[in-house]
């Protein structure tokens, strides 16, 4: 047996300071509350404006009309998924699978390139959490004030302000529940029926369910979701490399950290640029100290960058002590942006997007399916013909009423018993029972392969294969 030893890498943070973390230094304890300090700066403006844009988009989309219905309505009960002029049915759900694949590879690509920017800027958990923190800041005061208030006896004034805060949180949560359910149920009738107590059980249940999830996640759980429950934080390391842009602290420039006056020369004091103000910790929504190095709890929101840049500006130092950087750059090496893994993710993403648009362009405006009568495979009718019975299911996927013509190929001198011209309303699924009769002398085999053909006035044609049975 080989006696070679495996080298062990010491990943213990060299500058770990438990005082900069949450209460009693246990940053993994979900019971420790984080009082997030307000941060202002370039990245927080970007996050704030981006969050408001996404919120408005999420809220307004269900209210956009298109004809006599919502522009986007995912009607699960009717098995119709309407996107403006396009209606998808369960037969088209390969598009949904492609969308999930595209979303996955887009996430892989962005994470490999820019780290967890999805978490910091686009994730609903982050957007709603910062919105809830904004109300908390306005109604209860700054982070230090909130911490002090919660450590003393509750006063009438504080109780009133906390009540207002929770009322605002609940109002936002209820609006979120209505909006989310409004993607699956017509939102106008949902709101009216809900407040007039005429709504059925399930819409009410789902509105209250998603309202409760929003209130609990953004108001109470917050960092618990990011640190303890979100799977993305766990598998992101598989996509990271030393060229991934992350929020990083330049320890070579910042250490040895320590307080000093603005006029003092840090070199004469043997200090780096970090003045150990701990603002980077106080503004972090997950309560970590970025100076301890890369940590999976970091959501790349850039709050610590803005706080540190503000401090550097006040001290007269160069900005960028904390910045979006890479591990290679922090170690003085060159960062390779175009690298095989990133290019691979990008190539697969482009292929999937191309396949998606090809699939969308090839969606048929109508669908046809054929079901044979399994109770009676064939019979001899009064005219002496062999007769087979079928049920044709015709789906009008367009937004206009359509007229369709039906025919059959594969049989000679066939008699069609039933309608051959039908009118189908927009989005309607028409079940059409019919039969085919053929003289036995015209059938050369016990089982014949036939083609049912559906066509419309726009030169669209589709066909479905079936069987005509003469005898077993």
PDB file of N, CA and C in Angstrom, residues 14-59:
ATOM      1  N   UNK A  14      -7.520  33.568   7.897  1.00  0.00           N
ATOM      2  CA  UNK A  14      -6.425  34.056   8.722  1.00  0.00           C
ATOM      3  C   UNK A  14      -6.792  35.317   9.495  1.00  0.00           C
ATOM      4  N   UNK A  15      -7.788  36.042   9.001  1.00  0.00           N
ATOM      5  CA  UNK A  15      -8.132  37.310   9.640  1.00  0.00           C
ATOM      6  C   UNK A  15      -9.493  37.242  10.324  1.00  0.00           C
ATOM      7  N   UNK A  16      -9.943  36.017  10.667  1.00  0.00           N
ATOM      8  CA  UNK A  16     -11.266  35.879  11.260  1.00  0.00           C
ATOM      9  C   UNK A  16     -11.344  36.627  12.590  1.00  0.00           C
ATOM     10  N   UNK A  17     -12.382  37.414  12.695  1.00  0.00           N
ATOM     11  CA  UNK A  17     -12.610  38.193  13.913  1.00  0.00           C
ATOM     12  C   UNK A  17     -14.048  37.990  14.352  1.00  0.00           C
ATOM     13  N   UNK A  18     -14.303  37.151  15.352  1.00  0.00           N
ATOM     14  CA  UNK A  18     -15.682  36.856  15.744  1.00  0.00           C
ATOM     15  C   UNK A  18     -16.453  38.078  16.198  1.00  0.00           C
ATOM     16  N   UNK A  19     -15.789  39.127  16.595  1.00  0.00           N
ATOM     17  CA  UNK A  19     -16.501  40.312  17.057  1.00  0.00           C
ATOM     18  C   UNK A  19     -17.241  41.011  15.919  1.00  0.00           C
ATOM     19  N   UNK A  20     -16.812  40.778  14.702  1.00  0.00           N
ATOM     20  CA  UNK A  20     -17.453  41.439  13.574  1.00  0.00           C
ATOM     21  C   UNK A  20     -18.673  40.682  13.085  1.00  0.00           C
ATOM     22  N   UNK A  21     -18.920  39.515  13.651  1.00  0.00           N
ATOM     23  CA  UNK A  21     -20.062  38.725  13.219  1.00  0.00           C
ATOM     24  C   UNK A  21     -21.269  38.967  14.134  1.00  0.00           C
ATOM     25  N   UNK A  22     -22.273  38.138  13.923  1.00  0.00           N
ATOM     26  CA  UNK A  22     -23.512  38.292  14.679  1.00  0.00           C
ATOM     27  C   UNK A  22     -23.290  37.969  16.154  1.00  0.00           C
ATOM     28  N   UNK A  23     -24.350  38.099  16.885  1.00  0.00           N
ATOM     29  CA  UNK A  23     -24.269  37.904  18.332  1.00  0.00           C
ATOM     30  C   UNK A  23     -23.498  36.638  18.676  1.00  0.00           C
ATOM     31  N   UNK A  24     -22.641  36.740  19.637  1.00  0.00           N
ATOM     32  CA  UNK A  24     -21.808  35.673  20.192  1.00  0.00           C
ATOM     33  C   UNK A  24     -20.926  34.981  19.149  1.00  0.00           C
ATOM     34  N   UNK A  25     -20.773  35.588  17.953  1.00  0.00           N
ATOM     35  CA  UNK A  25     -19.848  35.070  16.964  1.00  0.00           C
ATOM     36  C   UNK A  25     -20.347  33.863  16.194  1.00  0.00           C
ATOM     37  N   UNK A  26     -21.550  33.364  16.461  1.00  0.00           N
ATOM     38  CA  UNK A  26     -22.064  32.192  15.769  1.00  0.00           C
ATOM     39  C   UNK A  26     -22.867  32.647  14.558  1.00  0.00           C
ATOM     40  N   UNK A  27     -22.207  32.750  13.418  1.00  0.00           N
ATOM     41  CA  UNK A  27     -22.878  33.273  12.234  1.00  0.00           C
ATOM     42  C   UNK A  27     -23.784  32.244  11.566  1.00  0.00           C
ATOM     43  N   UNK A  28     -23.769  30.993  12.016  1.00  0.00           N
ATOM     44  CA  UNK A  28     -24.620  29.978  11.437  1.00  0.00           C
ATOM     45  C   UNK A  28     -25.875  29.713  12.280  1.00  0.00           C
ATOM     46  N   UNK A  29     -26.050  30.470  13.362  1.00  0.00           N
ATOM     47  CA  UNK A  29     -27.204  30.288  14.225  1.00  0.00           C
ATOM     48  C   UNK A  29     -28.377  31.085  13.667  1.00  0.00           C
ATOM     49  N   UNK A  30     -29.449  30.419  13.180  1.00  0.00           N
ATOM     50  CA  UNK A  30     -30.559  31.139  12.566  1.00  0.00           C
ATOM     51  C   UNK A  30     -31.350  32.000  13.541  1.00  0.00           C
ATOM     52  N   UNK A  31     -31.169  31.788  14.839  1.00  0.00           N
ATOM     53  CA  UNK A  31     -31.909  32.590  15.823  1.00  0.00           C
ATOM     54  C   UNK A  31     -31.285  33.966  16.036  1.00  0.00           C
ATOM     55  N   UNK A  32     -30.057  34.161  15.558  1.00  0.00           N
ATOM     56  CA  UNK A  32     -29.409  35.457  15.703  1.00  0.00           C
ATOM     57  C   UNK A  32     -29.934  36.425  14.665  1.00  0.00           C
ATOM     58  N   UNK A  33     -30.528  37.500  15.096  1.00  0.00           N
ATOM     59  CA  UNK A  33     -31.135  38.464  14.196  1.00  0.00           C
ATOM     60  C   UNK A  33     -30.079  39.425  13.662  1.00  0.00           C
ATOM     61  N   UNK A  34     -30.218  39.765  12.380  1.00  0.00           N
ATOM     62  CA  UNK A  34     -29.296  40.689  11.742  1.00  0.00           C
ATOM     63  C   UNK A  34     -29.996  42.029  11.569  1.00  0.00           C
ATOM     64  N   UNK A  35     -29.412  43.085  12.095  1.00  0.00           N
ATOM     65  CA  UNK A  35     -29.927  44.439  11.917  1.00  0.00           C
ATOM     66  C   UNK A  35     -29.142  45.074  10.779  1.00  0.00           C
ATOM     67  N   UNK A  36     -29.733  45.097   9.598  1.00  0.00           N
ATOM     68  CA  UNK A  36     -29.033  45.551   8.409  1.00  0.00           C
ATOM     69  C   UNK A  36     -29.033  47.077   8.356  1.00  0.00           C
ATOM     70  N   UNK A  37     -27.839  47.625   8.273  1.00  0.00           N
ATOM     71  CA  UNK A  37     -27.696  49.073   8.187  1.00  0.00           C
ATOM     72  C   UNK A  37     -27.904  49.533   6.751  1.00  0.00           C
ATOM     73  N   UNK A  38     -28.502  50.694   6.581  1.00  0.00           N
ATOM     74  CA  UNK A  38     -28.742  51.231   5.247  1.00  0.00           C
ATOM     75  C   UNK A  38     -27.416  51.578   4.573  1.00  0.00           C
ATOM     76  N   UNK A  39     -27.330  51.226   3.303  1.00  0.00           N
ATOM     77  CA  UNK A  39     -26.120  51.516   2.528  1.00  0.00           C
ATOM     78  C   UNK A  39     -26.514  52.285   1.274  1.00  0.00           C
ATOM     79  N   UNK A  40     -25.730  53.290   0.933  1.00  0.00           N
ATOM     80  CA  UNK A  40     -25.993  54.085  -0.265  1.00  0.00           C
ATOM     81  C   UNK A  40     -24.757  54.067  -1.148  1.00  0.00           C
ATOM     82  N   UNK A  41     -25.002  54.058  -2.447  1.00  0.00           N
ATOM     83  CA  UNK A  41     -23.879  54.049  -3.377  1.00  0.00           C
ATOM     84  C   UNK A  41     -24.304  53.550  -4.737  1.00  0.00           C
ATOM     85  N   UNK A  42     -23.339  53.400  -5.615  1.00  0.00           N
ATOM     86  CA  UNK A  42     -23.613  53.037  -7.003  1.00  0.00           C
ATOM     87  C   UNK A  42     -24.316  51.695  -7.122  1.00  0.00           C
ATOM     88  N   UNK A  43     -23.796  50.681  -6.445  1.00  0.00           N
ATOM     89  CA  UNK A  43     -24.375  49.339  -6.576  1.00  0.00           C
ATOM     90  C   UNK A  43     -25.730  49.232  -5.904  1.00  0.00           C
ATOM     91  N   UNK A  44     -25.930  50.000  -4.827  1.00  0.00           N
ATOM     92  CA  UNK A  44     -27.236  49.965  -4.180  1.00  0.00           C
ATOM     93  C   UNK A  44     -28.288  50.685  -5.010  1.00  0.00           C
ATOM     94  N   UNK A  45     -27.879  51.731  -5.731  1.00  0.00           N
ATOM     95  CA  UNK A  45     -28.810  52.367  -6.667  1.00  0.00           C
ATOM     96  C   UNK A  45     -29.198  51.401  -7.775  1.00  0.00           C
ATOM     97  N   UNK A  46     -28.194  50.692  -8.298  1.00  0.00           N
ATOM     98  CA  UNK A  46     -28.460  49.706  -9.346  1.00  0.00           C
ATOM     99  C   UNK A  46     -29.394  48.619  -8.845  1.00  0.00           C
ATOM    100  N   UNK A  47     -29.123  48.120  -7.635  1.00  0.00           N
ATOM    101  CA  UNK A  47     -29.982  47.080  -7.077  1.00  0.00           C
ATOM    102  C   UNK A  47     -31.386  47.611  -6.811  1.00  0.00           C
ATOM    103  N   UNK A  48     -31.489  48.836  -6.280  1.00  0.00           N
ATOM    104  CA  UNK A  48     -32.785  49.410  -5.934  1.00  0.00           C
ATOM    105  C   UNK A  48     -33.629  49.674  -7.178  1.00  0.00           C
ATOM    106  N   UNK A  49     -33.027  50.314  -8.184  1.00  0.00           N
ATOM    107  CA  UNK A  49     -33.784  50.613  -9.400  1.00  0.00           C
ATOM    108  C   UNK A  49     -34.144  49.343 -10.150  1.00  0.00           C
ATOM    109  N   UNK A  50     -33.213  48.392 -10.171  1.00  0.00           N
ATOM    110  CA  UNK A  50     -33.522  47.113 -10.801  1.00  0.00           C
ATOM    111  C   UNK A  50     -34.637  46.383 -10.084  1.00  0.00           C
ATOM    112  N   UNK A  51     -34.625  46.447  -8.747  1.00  0.00           N
ATOM    113  CA  UNK A  51     -35.676  45.808  -7.959  1.00  0.00           C
ATOM    114  C   UNK A  51     -37.037  46.431  -8.202  1.00  0.00           C
ATOM    115  N   UNK A  52     -37.091  47.771  -8.251  1.00  0.00           N
ATOM    116  CA  UNK A  52     -38.358  48.439  -8.522  1.00  0.00           C
ATOM    117  C   UNK A  52     -38.877  48.101  -9.916  1.00  0.00           C
ATOM    118  N   UNK A  53     -37.972  48.025 -10.883  1.00  0.00           N
ATOM    119  CA  UNK A  53     -38.389  47.669 -12.242  1.00  0.00           C
ATOM    120  C   UNK A  53     -38.995  46.264 -12.273  1.00  0.00           C
ATOM    121  N   UNK A  54     -38.336  45.311 -11.625  1.00  0.00           N
ATOM    122  CA  UNK A  54     -38.844  43.943 -11.603  1.00  0.00           C
ATOM    123  C   UNK A  54     -40.160  43.851 -10.849  1.00  0.00           C
ATOM    124  N   UNK A  55     -40.278  44.607  -9.759  1.00  0.00           N
ATOM    125  CA  UNK A  55     -41.540  44.614  -9.015  1.00  0.00           C
ATOM    126  C   UNK A  55     -42.686  45.153  -9.858  1.00  0.00           C
ATOM    127  N   UNK A  56     -42.449  46.265 -10.545  1.00  0.00           N
ATOM    128  CA  UNK A  56     -43.485  46.840 -11.403  1.00  0.00           C
ATOM    129  C   UNK A  56     -43.851  45.873 -12.523  1.00  0.00           C
ATOM    130  N   UNK A  57     -42.843  45.226 -13.101  1.00  0.00           N
ATOM    131  CA  UNK A  57     -43.093  44.259 -14.168  1.00  0.00           C
ATOM    132  C   UNK A  57     -43.940  43.100 -13.650  1.00  0.00           C
ATOM    133  N   UNK A  58     -43.550  42.561 -12.503  1.00  0.00           N
ATOM    134  CA  UNK A  58     -44.288  41.453 -11.896  1.00  0.00           C
ATOM    135  C   UNK A  58     -45.730  41.843 -11.575  1.00  0.00           C
ATOM    136  N   UNK A  59     -45.919  43.069 -11.074  1.00  0.00           N
ATOM    137  CA  UNK A  59     -47.247  43.509 -10.642  1.00  0.00           C
ATOM    138  C   UNK A  59     -48.155  43.863 -11.807  1.00  0.00           C
TER     139      UNK A  59
END
